[in-house]
Short mmCIF file of C-alpha atoms in Angstrom, two decimals:
data_model
loop_
_atom_site.label_atom_id
_atom_site.label_comp_id
_atom_site.label_asym_id
_atom_site.label_seq_id
_atom_site.Cartn_x
_atom_site.Cartn_y
_atom_site.Cartn_z
CA MET A 7 30.78 -3.95 16.89
CA PRO A 8 32.57 -0.25 16.50
CA HIS A 9 34.31 0.32 13.58
CA GLY A 10 38.33 1.45 14.32
CA ALA A 11 39.83 4.41 13.42
CA GLY A 12 39.81 4.37 8.82
CA GLU A 13 37.45 1.75 8.82
CA PRO A 14 34.76 2.49 6.93
CA ALA A 15 31.36 2.40 8.06
CA ASP A 16 28.14 0.44 6.39
CA THR A 17 26.14 2.77 5.76
CA THR A 18 24.01 1.01 3.51
CA PRO A 19 20.77 1.84 5.68
CA PRO A 20 17.74 -0.90 6.00
CA ASP A 21 14.69 -1.79 3.69
CA PRO A 22 12.69 0.68 4.60
CA LEU A 23 10.00 -1.20 2.77
CA ARG A 24 9.20 -4.50 1.03
CA ILE A 25 6.55 -4.69 -1.53
CA ARG A 26 5.44 -9.31 -1.92
CA SER A 27 2.41 -8.84 -4.89
CA GLY A 28 0.56 -11.64 -6.32
CA THR A 29 -3.01 -12.39 -7.69
CA ARG A 30 -5.80 -14.31 -5.21
CA GLY A 31 -8.58 -14.71 -8.77
CA PRO A 32 -9.24 -11.41 -10.45
CA CYS A 33 -8.03 -9.46 -7.41
CA LEU A 34 -4.38 -8.12 -7.36
CA VAL A 35 -3.03 -8.73 -3.63
CA VAL A 36 0.30 -6.38 -3.07
CA ALA A 37 0.78 -6.54 0.95
CA ALA A 38 3.95 -3.71 2.11
CA GLU A 39 5.93 -3.60 4.87
CA GLY A 40 7.76 -0.94 6.45
CA GLU A 41 8.12 2.79 6.10
CA LEU A 42 5.45 4.51 3.47
CA THR A 43 7.12 7.68 2.83
CA ILE A 44 8.54 10.15 0.93
CA LEU A 45 12.11 7.71 1.08
CA THR A 46 9.55 4.86 -0.31
CA ALA A 47 5.92 5.90 -1.78
CA ASP A 48 7.58 5.91 -5.29
CA LEU A 49 9.01 2.58 -5.15
CA LEU A 50 5.26 1.41 -3.83
CA ARG A 51 3.56 3.44 -6.83
CA GLU A 52 5.14 2.48 -9.59
CA HIS A 53 5.40 -1.82 -8.53
CA VAL A 54 1.18 -1.48 -8.01
CA LEU A 55 1.15 0.44 -11.37
CA ALA A 56 3.28 -1.77 -12.89
CA ASP A 57 1.88 -4.80 -11.62
CA MET A 58 -1.47 -3.28 -12.63
CA ARG A 59 -0.39 -3.10 -16.39
CA ALA A 60 -0.36 -6.86 -16.56
CA LEU A 61 -3.67 -7.46 -15.39
CA THR A 62 -6.36 -8.75 -18.29
CA GLY A 63 -9.78 -6.59 -17.61
CA PRO A 64 -10.35 -4.08 -15.03
CA PRO A 65 -7.22 -3.96 -11.91
CA LEU A 66 -8.80 -5.16 -8.49
CA VAL A 67 -6.13 -4.15 -5.66
CA VAL A 68 -6.42 -5.03 -2.57
CA LEU A 69 -3.01 -2.88 -0.21
CA ASP A 70 -2.85 -5.33 2.65
CA VAL A 71 -1.08 -2.44 5.05
CA GLY A 72 -1.17 -4.57 8.26
CA GLU A 73 2.92 -4.52 8.07
CA VAL A 74 3.39 -0.57 7.31
CA SER A 75 4.88 1.06 10.50
CA PHE A 76 4.64 4.34 9.75
CA CYS A 77 2.82 6.26 6.62
CA ASP A 78 3.59 10.31 5.94
CA SER A 79 1.52 12.40 3.65
CA SER A 80 4.04 10.99 0.34
CA GLY A 81 3.40 7.70 1.37
CA LEU A 82 -1.00 8.97 1.49
CA ASN A 83 -0.20 10.97 -1.66
CA ALA A 84 1.10 7.44 -3.33
CA LEU A 85 -2.27 5.92 -2.39
CA ILE A 86 -4.44 8.68 -3.96
CA VAL A 87 -2.52 7.83 -7.24
CA LEU A 88 -2.72 3.95 -7.54
CA TRP A 89 -6.78 4.76 -6.02
CA LYS A 90 -6.98 7.54 -9.48
CA ALA A 91 -5.38 4.98 -11.46
CA ALA A 92 -7.65 1.70 -11.04
CA HIS A 93 -10.73 3.81 -11.08
CA ARG A 94 -9.54 5.55 -14.89
CA ALA A 95 -9.27 1.29 -15.52
CA ASP A 96 -12.72 0.90 -14.19
CA GLY A 97 -11.37 -1.04 -11.51
CA GLU A 98 -10.89 -0.76 -7.86
CA LEU A 99 -8.36 0.24 -4.64
CA VAL A 100 -9.49 -1.58 -1.33
CA LEU A 101 -7.13 -1.83 1.87
CA ALA A 102 -6.68 -4.43 3.88
CA ARG A 103 -5.63 -5.01 7.43
CA PRO A 104 -4.89 -1.17 8.26
CA GLU A 105 -3.24 -0.51 12.26
CA ARG A 106 -5.37 1.77 14.43
CA ARG A 107 -2.68 4.73 13.70
CA PHE A 108 -2.76 4.00 10.05
CA ARG A 109 -6.88 4.03 9.67
CA THR A 110 -6.11 7.62 11.93
CA ILE A 111 -4.54 9.21 9.24
CA ILE A 112 -6.53 7.91 6.76
CA GLU A 113 -9.30 8.98 8.88
CA ARG A 114 -7.97 12.13 9.34
CA SER A 115 -7.16 13.37 5.89
CA GLY A 116 -10.76 12.57 5.17
CA LEU A 117 -9.43 9.61 2.45
CA ASP A 118 -11.55 7.09 4.53
CA ARG A 119 -14.43 8.36 2.57
CA HIS A 120 -12.41 6.47 -1.01
CA LEU A 121 -9.75 3.64 0.41
CA ILE A 122 -12.06 1.09 1.78
CA ALA A 123 -10.23 -0.63 5.08
CA HIS A 124 -11.22 -4.65 5.34
CA PRO A 125 -9.90 -6.47 8.37
CA SER A 126 -8.38 -8.64 6.46
CA ALA A 127 -6.67 -9.66 2.83
CA ASP A 128 -9.10 -12.83 1.96
CA GLU A 129 -12.29 -10.11 2.73
CA ALA A 130 -10.96 -7.74 1.03
CA VAL A 131 -10.12 -10.22 -1.87
CA GLU A 132 -14.22 -11.56 -1.30
CA ALA A 133 -15.88 -8.01 -1.51
CA LEU A 134 -14.32 -6.81 -4.80
CA THR A 135 -15.00 -10.45 -6.05
CA ARG A 136 -18.18 -9.63 -5.09
CA ARG A 137 -18.28 -6.04 -7.13
#
């Protein structure tokens, strides 16, 4: 519906990244949906770091990126920070369900050597549980 003269336009942007998290066995499973960009990378990083601090024992984190539609360099940086934080605490962070475009970004950046990807969150949880 067009705005008439003098009517304020709704300038509220849609939520570009939604984050849900929970635990499955010893693992923290975080699902991200939307765009992982300079505008949202801090949100993901702080959300996951807070959840990791709440865990008992080494953080075993599954980051489900199957619904991430876009990732820029700030998003990649957030993933690196989270991976490093998990490793510093003697834990692990893995990806679940990366779409082809997301996998390509990870591979081209060379991060695929560190950010292990699994086809599903269930397979990622199983791999971390066997760790």
